[in-house]
Coordinates of C-alpha atoms and ligand atoms in Angstrom, one line a residue:
Chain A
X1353 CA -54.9 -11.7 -18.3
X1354 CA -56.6 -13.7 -15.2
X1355 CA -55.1 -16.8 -17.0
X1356 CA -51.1 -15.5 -17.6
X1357 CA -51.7 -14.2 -13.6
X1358 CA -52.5 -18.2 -12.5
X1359 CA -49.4 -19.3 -14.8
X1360 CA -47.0 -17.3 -13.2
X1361 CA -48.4 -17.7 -9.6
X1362 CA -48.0 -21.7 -10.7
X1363 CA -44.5 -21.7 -11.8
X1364 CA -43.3 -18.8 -9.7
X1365 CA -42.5 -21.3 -6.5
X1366 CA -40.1 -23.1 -9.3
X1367 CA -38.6 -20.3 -10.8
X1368 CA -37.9 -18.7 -7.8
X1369 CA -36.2 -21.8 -6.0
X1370 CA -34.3 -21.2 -9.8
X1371 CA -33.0 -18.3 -8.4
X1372 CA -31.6 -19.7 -4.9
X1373 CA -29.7 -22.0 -7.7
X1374 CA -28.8 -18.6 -9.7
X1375 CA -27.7 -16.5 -6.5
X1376 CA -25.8 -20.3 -5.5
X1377 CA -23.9 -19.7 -8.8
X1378 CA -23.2 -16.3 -8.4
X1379 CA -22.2 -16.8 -4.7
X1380 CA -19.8 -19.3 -5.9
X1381 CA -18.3 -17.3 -8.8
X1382 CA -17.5 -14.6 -6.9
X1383 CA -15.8 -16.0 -4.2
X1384 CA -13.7 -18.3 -6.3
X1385 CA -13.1 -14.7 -8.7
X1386 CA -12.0 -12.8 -4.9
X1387 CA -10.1 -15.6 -3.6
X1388 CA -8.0 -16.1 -7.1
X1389 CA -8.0 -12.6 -7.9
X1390 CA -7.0 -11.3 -5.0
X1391 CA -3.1 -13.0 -5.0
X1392 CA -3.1 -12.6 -8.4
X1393 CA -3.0 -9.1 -8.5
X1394 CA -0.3 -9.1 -6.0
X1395 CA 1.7 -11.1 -7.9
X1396 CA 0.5 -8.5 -11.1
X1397 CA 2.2 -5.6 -9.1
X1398 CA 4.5 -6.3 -7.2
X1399 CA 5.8 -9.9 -8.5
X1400 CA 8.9 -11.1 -10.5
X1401 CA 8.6 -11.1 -14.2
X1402 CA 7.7 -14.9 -15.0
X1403 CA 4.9 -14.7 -12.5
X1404 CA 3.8 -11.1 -13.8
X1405 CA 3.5 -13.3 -17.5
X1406 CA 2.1 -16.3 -16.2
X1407 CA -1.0 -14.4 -14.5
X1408 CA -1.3 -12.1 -17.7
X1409 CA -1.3 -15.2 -20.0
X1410 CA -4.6 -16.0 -17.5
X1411 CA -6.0 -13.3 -17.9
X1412 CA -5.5 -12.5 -21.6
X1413 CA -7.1 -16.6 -22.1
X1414 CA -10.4 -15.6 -20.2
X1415 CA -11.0 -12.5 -20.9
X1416 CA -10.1 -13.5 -24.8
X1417 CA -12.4 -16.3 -25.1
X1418 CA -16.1 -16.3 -25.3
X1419 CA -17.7 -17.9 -22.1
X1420 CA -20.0 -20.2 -24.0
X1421 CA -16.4 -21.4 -25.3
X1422 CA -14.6 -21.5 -21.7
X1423 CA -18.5 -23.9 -20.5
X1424 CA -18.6 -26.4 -23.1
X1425 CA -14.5 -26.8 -23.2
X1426 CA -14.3 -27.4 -19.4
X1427 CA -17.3 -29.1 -18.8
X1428 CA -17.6 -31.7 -21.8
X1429 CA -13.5 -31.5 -21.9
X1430 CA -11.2 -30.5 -19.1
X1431 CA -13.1 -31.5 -16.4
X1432 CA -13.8 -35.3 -18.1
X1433 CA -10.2 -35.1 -18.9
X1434 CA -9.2 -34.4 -15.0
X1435 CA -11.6 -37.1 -14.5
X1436 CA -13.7 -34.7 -12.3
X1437 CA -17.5 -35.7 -12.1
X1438 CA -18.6 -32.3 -10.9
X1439 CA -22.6 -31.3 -11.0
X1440 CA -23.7 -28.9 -13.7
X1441 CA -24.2 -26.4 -11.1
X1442 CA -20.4 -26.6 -9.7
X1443 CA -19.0 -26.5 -13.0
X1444 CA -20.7 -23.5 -13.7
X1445 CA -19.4 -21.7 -10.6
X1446 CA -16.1 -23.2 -11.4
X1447 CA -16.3 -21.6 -14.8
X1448 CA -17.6 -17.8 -14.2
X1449 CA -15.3 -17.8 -10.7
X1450 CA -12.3 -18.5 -12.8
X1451 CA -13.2 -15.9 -15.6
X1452 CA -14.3 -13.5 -12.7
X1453 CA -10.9 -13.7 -11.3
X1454 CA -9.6 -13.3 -14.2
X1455 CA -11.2 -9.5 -14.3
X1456 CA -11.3 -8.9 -10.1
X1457 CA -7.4 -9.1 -10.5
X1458 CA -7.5 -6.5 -12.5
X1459 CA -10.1 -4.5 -10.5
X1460 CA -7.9 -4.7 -7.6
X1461 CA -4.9 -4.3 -9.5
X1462 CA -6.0 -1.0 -10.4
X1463 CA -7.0 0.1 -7.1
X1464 CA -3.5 -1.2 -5.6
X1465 CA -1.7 0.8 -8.1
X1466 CA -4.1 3.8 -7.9
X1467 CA -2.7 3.6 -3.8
X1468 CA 0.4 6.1 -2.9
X1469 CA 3.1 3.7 -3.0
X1470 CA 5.1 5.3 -0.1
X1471 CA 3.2 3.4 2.3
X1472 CA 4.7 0.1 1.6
X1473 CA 7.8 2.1 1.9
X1474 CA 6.8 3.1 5.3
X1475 CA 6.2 -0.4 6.3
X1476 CA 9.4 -1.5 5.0
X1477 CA 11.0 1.3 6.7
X1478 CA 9.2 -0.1 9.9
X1479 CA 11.1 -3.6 9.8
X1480 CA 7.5 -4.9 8.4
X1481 CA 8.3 -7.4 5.6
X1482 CA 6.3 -6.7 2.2
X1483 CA 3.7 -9.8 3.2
X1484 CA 3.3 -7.7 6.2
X1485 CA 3.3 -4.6 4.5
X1486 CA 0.5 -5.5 1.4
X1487 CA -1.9 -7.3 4.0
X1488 CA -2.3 -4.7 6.8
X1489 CA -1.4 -1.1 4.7
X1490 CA -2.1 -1.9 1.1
X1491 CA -5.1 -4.9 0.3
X1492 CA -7.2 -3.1 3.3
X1493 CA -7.0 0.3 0.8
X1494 CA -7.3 -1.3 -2.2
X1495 CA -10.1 -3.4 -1.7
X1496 CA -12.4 -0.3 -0.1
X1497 CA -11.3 0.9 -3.8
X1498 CA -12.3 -1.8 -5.3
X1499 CA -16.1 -2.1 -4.0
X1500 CA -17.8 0.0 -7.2
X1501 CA -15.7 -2.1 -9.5
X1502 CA -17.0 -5.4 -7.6
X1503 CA -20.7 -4.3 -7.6
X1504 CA -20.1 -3.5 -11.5
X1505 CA -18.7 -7.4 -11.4
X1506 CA -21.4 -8.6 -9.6
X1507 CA -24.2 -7.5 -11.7
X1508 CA -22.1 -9.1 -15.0
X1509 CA -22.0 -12.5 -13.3
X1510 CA -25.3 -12.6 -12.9
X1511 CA -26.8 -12.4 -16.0
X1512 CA -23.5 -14.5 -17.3
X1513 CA -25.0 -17.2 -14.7
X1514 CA -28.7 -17.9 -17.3
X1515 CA -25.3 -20.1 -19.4
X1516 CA -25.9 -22.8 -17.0
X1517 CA -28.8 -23.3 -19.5
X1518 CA -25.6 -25.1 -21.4
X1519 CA -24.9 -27.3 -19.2
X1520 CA -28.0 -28.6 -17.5
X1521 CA -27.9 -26.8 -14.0
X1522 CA -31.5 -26.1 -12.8
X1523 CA -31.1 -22.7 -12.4
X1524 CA -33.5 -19.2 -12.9
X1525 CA -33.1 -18.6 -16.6
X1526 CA -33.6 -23.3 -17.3
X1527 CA -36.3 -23.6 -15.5
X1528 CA -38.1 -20.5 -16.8
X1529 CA -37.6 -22.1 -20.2
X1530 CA -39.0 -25.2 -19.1
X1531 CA -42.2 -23.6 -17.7
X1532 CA -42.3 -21.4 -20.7
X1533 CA -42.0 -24.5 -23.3
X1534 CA -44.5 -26.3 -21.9
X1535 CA -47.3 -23.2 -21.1
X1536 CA -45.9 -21.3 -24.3
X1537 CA -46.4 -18.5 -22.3
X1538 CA -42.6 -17.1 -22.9
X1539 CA -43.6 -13.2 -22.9
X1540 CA -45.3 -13.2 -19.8
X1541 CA -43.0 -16.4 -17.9
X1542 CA -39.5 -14.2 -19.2
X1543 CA -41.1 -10.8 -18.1
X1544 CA -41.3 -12.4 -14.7
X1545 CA -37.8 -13.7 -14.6
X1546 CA -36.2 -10.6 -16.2
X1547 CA -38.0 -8.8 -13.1
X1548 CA -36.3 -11.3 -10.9
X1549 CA -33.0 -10.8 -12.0
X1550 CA -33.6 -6.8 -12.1
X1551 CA -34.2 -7.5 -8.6
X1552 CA -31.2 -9.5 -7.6
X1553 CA -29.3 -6.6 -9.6
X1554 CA -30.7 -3.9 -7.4
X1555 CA -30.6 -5.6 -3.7
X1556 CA -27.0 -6.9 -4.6
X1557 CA -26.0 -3.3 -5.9
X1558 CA -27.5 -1.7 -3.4
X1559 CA -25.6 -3.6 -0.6
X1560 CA -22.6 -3.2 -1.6
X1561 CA -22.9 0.6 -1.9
X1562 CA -23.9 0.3 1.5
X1563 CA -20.6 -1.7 2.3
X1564 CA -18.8 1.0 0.3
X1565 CA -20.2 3.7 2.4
X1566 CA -19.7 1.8 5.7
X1567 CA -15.9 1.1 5.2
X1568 CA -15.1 5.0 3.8
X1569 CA -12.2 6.1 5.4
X1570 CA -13.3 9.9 7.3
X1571 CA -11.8 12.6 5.3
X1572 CA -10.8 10.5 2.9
X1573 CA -11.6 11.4 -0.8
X1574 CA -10.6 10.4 -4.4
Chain B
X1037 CA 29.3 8.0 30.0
X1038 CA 31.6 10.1 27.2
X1039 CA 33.6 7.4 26.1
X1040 CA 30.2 5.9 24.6
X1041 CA 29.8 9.1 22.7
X1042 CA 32.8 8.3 21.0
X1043 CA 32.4 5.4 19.4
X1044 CA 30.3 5.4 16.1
X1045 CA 26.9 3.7 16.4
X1046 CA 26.3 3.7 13.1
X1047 CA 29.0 3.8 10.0
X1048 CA 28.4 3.8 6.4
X1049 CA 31.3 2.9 4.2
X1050 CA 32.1 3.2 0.8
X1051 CA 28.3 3.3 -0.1
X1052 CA 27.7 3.3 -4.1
X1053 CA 24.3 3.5 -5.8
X1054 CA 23.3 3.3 -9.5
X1055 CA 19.7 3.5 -10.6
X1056 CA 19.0 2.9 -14.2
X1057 CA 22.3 3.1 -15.0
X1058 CA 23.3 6.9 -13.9
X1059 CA 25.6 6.4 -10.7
X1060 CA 24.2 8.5 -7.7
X1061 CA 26.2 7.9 -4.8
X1062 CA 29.6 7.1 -5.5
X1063 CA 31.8 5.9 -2.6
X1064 CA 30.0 7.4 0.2
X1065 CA 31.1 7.2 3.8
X1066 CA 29.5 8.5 6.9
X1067 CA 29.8 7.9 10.6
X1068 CA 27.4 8.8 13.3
X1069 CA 28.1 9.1 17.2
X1070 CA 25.5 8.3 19.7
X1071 CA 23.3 11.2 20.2
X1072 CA 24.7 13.1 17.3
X1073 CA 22.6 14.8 14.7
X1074 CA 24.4 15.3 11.6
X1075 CA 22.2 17.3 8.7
X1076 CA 22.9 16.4 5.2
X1077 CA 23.1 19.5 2.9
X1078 CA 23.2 19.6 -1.0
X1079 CA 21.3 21.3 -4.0
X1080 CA 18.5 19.4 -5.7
X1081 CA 19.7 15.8 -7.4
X1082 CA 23.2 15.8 -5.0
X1083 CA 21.5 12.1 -3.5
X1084 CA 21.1 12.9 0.1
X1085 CA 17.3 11.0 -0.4
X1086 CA 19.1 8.1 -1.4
X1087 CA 21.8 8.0 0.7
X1088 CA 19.3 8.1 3.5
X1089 CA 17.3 5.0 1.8
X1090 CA 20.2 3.1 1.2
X1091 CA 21.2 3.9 4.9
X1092 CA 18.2 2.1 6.1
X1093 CA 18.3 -0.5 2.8
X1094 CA 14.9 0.8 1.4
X1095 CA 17.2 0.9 -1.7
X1096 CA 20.4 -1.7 -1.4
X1097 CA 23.2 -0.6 -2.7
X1098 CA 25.6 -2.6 -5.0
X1099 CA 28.5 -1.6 -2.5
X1100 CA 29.9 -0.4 0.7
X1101 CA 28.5 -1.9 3.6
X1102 CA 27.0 -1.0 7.0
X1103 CA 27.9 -1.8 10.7
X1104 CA 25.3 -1.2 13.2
X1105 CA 26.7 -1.2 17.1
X1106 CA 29.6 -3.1 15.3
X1107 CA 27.7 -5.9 13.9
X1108 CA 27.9 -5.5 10.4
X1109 CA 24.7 -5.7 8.7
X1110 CA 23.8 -8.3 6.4
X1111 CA 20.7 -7.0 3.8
X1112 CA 20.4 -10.4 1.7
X1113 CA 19.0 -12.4 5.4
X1114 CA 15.5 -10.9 5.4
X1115 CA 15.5 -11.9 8.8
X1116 CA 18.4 -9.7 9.7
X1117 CA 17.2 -7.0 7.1
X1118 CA 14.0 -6.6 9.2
X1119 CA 15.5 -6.8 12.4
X1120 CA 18.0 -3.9 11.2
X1121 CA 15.0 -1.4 9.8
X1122 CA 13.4 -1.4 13.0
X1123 CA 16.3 0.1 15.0
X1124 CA 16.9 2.7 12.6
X1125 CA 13.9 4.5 11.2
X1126 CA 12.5 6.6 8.7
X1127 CA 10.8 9.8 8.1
X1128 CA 9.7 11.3 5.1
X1129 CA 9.5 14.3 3.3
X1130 CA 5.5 13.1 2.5
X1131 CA 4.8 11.7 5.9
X1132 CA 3.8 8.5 4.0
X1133 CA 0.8 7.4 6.7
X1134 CA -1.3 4.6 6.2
X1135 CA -4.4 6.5 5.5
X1136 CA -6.6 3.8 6.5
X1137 CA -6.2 4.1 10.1
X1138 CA -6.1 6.4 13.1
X1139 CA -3.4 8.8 14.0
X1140 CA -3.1 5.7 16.7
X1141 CA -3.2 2.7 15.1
X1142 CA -0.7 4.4 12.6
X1143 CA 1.1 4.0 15.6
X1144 CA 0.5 0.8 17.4
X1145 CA 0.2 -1.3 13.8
X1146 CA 4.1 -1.7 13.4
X1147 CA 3.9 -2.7 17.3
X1148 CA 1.3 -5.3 17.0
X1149 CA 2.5 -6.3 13.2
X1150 CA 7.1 -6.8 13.8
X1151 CA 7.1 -6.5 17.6
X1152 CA 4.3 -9.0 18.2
X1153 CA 2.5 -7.0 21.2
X1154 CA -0.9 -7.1 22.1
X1155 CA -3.2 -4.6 21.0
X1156 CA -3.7 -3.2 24.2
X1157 CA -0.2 -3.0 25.0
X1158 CA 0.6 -1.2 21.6
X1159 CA -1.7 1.4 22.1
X1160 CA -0.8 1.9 25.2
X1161 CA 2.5 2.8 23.6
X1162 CA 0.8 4.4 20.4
X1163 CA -0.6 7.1 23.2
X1164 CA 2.4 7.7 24.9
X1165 CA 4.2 8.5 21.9
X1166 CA 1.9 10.7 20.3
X1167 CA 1.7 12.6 23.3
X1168 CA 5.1 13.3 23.3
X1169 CA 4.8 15.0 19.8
X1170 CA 2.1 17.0 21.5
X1171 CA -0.9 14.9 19.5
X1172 CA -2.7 13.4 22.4
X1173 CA -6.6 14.6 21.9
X1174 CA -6.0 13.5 17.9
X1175 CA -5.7 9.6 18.8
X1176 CA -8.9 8.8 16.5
X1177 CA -8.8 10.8 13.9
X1178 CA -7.6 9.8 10.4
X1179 CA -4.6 11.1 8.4
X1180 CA -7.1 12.7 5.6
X1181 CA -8.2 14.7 9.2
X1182 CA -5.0 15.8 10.0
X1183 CA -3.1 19.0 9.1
X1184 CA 0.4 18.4 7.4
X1185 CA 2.4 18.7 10.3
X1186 CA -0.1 16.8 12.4
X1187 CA 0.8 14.1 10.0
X1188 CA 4.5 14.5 10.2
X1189 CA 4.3 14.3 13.9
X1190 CA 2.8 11.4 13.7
X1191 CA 5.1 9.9 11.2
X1192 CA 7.3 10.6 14.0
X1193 CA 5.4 9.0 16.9
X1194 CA 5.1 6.2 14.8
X1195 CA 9.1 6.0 14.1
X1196 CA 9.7 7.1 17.9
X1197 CA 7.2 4.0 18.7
X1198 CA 10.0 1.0 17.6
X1199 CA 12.8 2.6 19.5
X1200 CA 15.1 3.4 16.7
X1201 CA 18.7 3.5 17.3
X1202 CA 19.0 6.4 14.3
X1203 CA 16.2 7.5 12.9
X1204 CA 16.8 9.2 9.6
X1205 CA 15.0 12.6 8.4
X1206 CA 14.1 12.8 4.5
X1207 CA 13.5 16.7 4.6
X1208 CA 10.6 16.3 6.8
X1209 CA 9.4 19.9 6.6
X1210 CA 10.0 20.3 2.6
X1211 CA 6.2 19.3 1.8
X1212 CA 5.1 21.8 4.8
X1213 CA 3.3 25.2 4.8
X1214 CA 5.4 27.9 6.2
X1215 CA 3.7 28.1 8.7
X1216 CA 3.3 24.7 9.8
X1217 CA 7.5 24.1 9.6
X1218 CA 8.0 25.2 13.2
X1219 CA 5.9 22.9 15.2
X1220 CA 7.6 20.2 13.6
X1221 CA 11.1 21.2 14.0
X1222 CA 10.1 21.7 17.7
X1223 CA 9.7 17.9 18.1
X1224 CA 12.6 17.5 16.1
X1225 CA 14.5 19.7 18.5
X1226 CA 12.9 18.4 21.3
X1227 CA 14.2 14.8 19.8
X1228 CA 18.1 16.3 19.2
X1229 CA 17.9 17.5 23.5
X1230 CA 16.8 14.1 24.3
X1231 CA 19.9 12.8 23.0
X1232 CA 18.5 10.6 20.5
X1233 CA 20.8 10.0 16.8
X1234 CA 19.2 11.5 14.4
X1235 CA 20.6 12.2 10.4
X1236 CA 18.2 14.6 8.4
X1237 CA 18.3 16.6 5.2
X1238 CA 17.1 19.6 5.5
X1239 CA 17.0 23.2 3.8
X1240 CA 16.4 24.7 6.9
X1241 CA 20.0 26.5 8.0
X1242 CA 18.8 27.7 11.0
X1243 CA 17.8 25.1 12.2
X1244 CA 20.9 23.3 11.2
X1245 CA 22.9 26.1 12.5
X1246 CA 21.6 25.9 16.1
X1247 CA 21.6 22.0 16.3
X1248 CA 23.6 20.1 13.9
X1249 CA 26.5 18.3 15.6
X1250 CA 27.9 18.3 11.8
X1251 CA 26.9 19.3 8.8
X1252 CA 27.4 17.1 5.7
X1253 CA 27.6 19.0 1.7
X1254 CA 26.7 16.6 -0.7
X1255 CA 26.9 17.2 -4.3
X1256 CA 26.6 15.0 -7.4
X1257 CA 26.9 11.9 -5.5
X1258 CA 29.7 12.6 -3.1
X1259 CA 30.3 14.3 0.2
X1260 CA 32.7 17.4 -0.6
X1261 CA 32.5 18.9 2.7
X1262 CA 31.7 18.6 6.2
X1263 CA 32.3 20.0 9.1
X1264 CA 30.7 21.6 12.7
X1265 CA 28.2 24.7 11.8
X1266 CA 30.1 26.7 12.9
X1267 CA 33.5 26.0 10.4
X1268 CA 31.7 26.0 7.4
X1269 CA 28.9 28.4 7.7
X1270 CA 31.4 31.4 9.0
X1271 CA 30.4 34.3 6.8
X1272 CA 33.6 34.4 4.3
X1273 CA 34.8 31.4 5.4
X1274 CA 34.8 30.8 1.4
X1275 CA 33.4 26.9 1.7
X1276 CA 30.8 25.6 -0.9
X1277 CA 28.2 25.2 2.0
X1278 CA 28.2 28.7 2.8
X1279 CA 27.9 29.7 -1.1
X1280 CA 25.1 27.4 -1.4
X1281 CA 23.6 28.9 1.8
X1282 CA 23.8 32.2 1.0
X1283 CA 21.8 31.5 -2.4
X1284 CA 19.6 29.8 -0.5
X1285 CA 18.5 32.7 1.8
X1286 CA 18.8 34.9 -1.4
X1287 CA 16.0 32.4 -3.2
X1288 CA 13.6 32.7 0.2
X1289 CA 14.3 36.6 -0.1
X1290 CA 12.9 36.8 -3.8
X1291 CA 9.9 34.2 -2.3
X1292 CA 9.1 36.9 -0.2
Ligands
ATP3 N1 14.6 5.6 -9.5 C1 15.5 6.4 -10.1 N2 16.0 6.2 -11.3 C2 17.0 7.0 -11.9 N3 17.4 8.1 -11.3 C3 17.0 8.4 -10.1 C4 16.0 7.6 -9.4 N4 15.7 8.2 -8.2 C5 16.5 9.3 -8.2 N5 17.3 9.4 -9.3 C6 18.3 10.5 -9.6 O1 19.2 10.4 -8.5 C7 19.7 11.7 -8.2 C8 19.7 11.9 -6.8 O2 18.3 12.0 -6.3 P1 18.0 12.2 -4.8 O3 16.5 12.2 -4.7 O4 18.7 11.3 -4.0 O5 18.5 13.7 -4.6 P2 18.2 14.7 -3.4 O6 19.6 15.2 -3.0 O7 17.4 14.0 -2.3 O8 17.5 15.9 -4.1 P3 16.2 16.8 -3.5 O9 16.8 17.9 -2.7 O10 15.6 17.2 -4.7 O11 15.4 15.9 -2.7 C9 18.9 12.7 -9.0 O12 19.6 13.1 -10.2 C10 17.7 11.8 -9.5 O13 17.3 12.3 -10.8
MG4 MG1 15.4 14.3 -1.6

């Protein structure tokens, strides 16, 4: 027992700078999956037909294919192919942040068309043009709307994050394997990482219901 | 001056309208004098809300066109499209707020947003005008806060706010509790004395009766009748408005 407590407290300052990597990851991914998801679910409501396909045909490729698939085929071939030398760790990011957005647009396409749609008629009415009128009346709903959805997101990510094992990147779930290969002490080395991760899970959640409850609108419900 | 009153401020002419494939508003024409309030009449499905929306192009119409102060108005330059909505607004039967902000910045947003004014001097503005439709100590709160007409008085502060040439009434008391109805109409009223243009569909009669200018039938797509109050509401004067007057007091008698 004494002995599985010093081999944790001996690879615990590695695993946990693992997670710093793993929360770099995540960080990463969810940005990229908010700043593409974001315009593409404008263009999923309220734009022309080609553009409506094009963005489906995105989404229907990464949420169709296995992300194991999506890693190897971008990192060992698009990426080569583009000639882009990107670390193990950006390609990752890369990877989960374009699948991500591939699901946030429809999180926040939901919540767009879940909105009365009367107020971008009111906008309109207002001589606001529908740029104007989807940036200050409708993202600012939808995205309040979307906060539970994002937190669900969030949590997905972050376990999706241990496939950087695939590629190389030094993150939580790698270096726990590394530690646990050379102690064999998987059980207790995975117990300890699983806690981490539970962790992450709860402080990340947890924030974000905050954030939820912060920007509720008074008197507002549904 | 009188001879201003005289000249249309805003025509409509020869407006047509098909949505999926049914035609709703077939050659309709309208003129509107400065300070005149004309109230569009007509049974369920005649097209008086989208004779209003095409009036203000939230729908374009395949035909007709529009002249504004004599400039006609050109929909397809988003530019002048814009610059057209603001001078004639909109109200609507579902107040359509943006429920994400205060009674005031539901306001001052199109002020800051099309106008380009500071936020100071928008709210400035926002509070003026929601003083004047008797809302001044409910500023902060949100629409989800508000009672129904609250919210349609400040649908119309926030019309009132872009000094519109015409603003344009979508049955604005339709969606209303009884007894919420008057306080609206009040501003409304209040609106018609000031002198400001105003076209609304209404059911109310009395209201129409009291303050319309003229009153405009509408039925399946057309304009069959109009006329001052007076004319066409005289009992027996035999005209379709009266008819579908009279059943529509008979309908709020059976209500009651
Ligand atoms: N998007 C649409 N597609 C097809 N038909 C429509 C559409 N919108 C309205 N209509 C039809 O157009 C006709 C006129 O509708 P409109 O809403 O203008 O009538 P209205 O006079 O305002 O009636 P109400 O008193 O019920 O408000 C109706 O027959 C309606 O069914
Ligand atoms: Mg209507």
């Amino acid at each position: 027992m004494l002995e599985q407590l010093a081999v944790i407290l001996d690879a615990l300052p590695y695993i946990l700078e693992g997670a710093l990597v793993t929360l770099g990851i995540v960080g990463g991914a969810m940005s990229l999956g908010l700043v593409m998801g974001i315009p593409m679910a404008v263009g999923l409501v309220y734009g022309p037909r080609f553009v409506r396909f094009i963005l489906g045909f995105y989404v229907w490729f990464f949420r169709g294919v296995p992300i194991l698939t999506l890693m190897f085929l971008f990192y060992f071939g698009i990426f080569d192919l583009l000639g882009l030398n990107l670390s193990a760790l950006a390609a990752t990011s890369i990877v989960l942040g374009m699948t991500s957005a591939a699901y946030q647009s429809q999180i926040f396409r939901g919540a767009i068309e879940s909105l009365p749609q009367g107020q971008l008629k009111a906008s309109r009415a207002l001589g606001m043009s529908d740029m104007q009128g989807v940036c200050t009346i409708i993202l600012p709903q939808a995205l309040r709307l979307s906060i539970p959805g994002w937190s669900n997101e969030f949590s997905i990510i972050l376990k999706d994050s241990a496939l950087a094992y695939v590629v190389g990147a030094m993150d939580m779930f790698t270096r726990t394997h590394f530690v646990a290969s050379r102690t064999y002490e998987h059980l207790t080395l995975f117990i300890t990482a699983g806690a981490i991760y539970f962790m992450i899970t709860l402080v990340g959640v947890k924030l974000l219901l905050a954030l939820e409850k912060k920007v509720r609108i008074p008197g507002y419900t549904s | 001056m009188p001879s201003e009153n005289n000249t249309p401020i805003l025509q409509m002419q020869n407006i047509c309208k098909t949505l999926s494939g049914k035609e709703i508003l077939r050659s309709v024409s309208l003129d509107i004098n400065r300070g005149e309030l004309k109230v569009l009449i007509g049974p369920s499905g005649a097209g008086k809300s989208t004779f209003l929306q095409c009036i203000n192009y939230l729908l374009i119409p395949e035909q007709g066109q529009i002249i504004l102060e004599d400039t006609v108005v050109n929909p397809g330059v988003k530019k002048d499209l814009y610059n057209y909505r603001q001078q004639v607004g909109m109200i609507f039967q579902d107040f359509n707020l943006f429920d994400h902000l205060t009674a005031l910045d539901n306001v001052a947003i199109a002020l800051r947003k099309v106008k380009g004014m500071s936020k100071k001097q928008a709210l400035e503005i926002a509070r003026k005008e929601l003083d004047r439709v008797g809302l001044s100590d409910k500023g902060d709160l949100y629409p989800a806060e508000l009672s129904g007409g609250q919210k349609q008085r400040v649908a119309i502060a926030r019309a009132l706010a872009m000094e519109p040439k015409v603003l344009l009434l979508d049955e604005p008391t339709s969606a209303l509790d009884p007894e919420l109805v008057g306080e609206v109409l009040s501003v409304i009223r209040d609106l018609a004395k000031e002198g400001l243009t105003m076209i609304m569909a209404t059911h109310q009669m009395d209201f129409a009766r009291a303050l319309a200018d003229e009153i405009v039938f509408m039925q399946q797509g057309e304009i069959i009748e109009r006329g001052s109050p007076a004319a066409l509401l005289k009992e027996g004067s035999g005209t379709r408005t009266a008819d579908f007057c009279n059943k529509l007091s008979d309908m709020c008698e059976e209500l009651d």
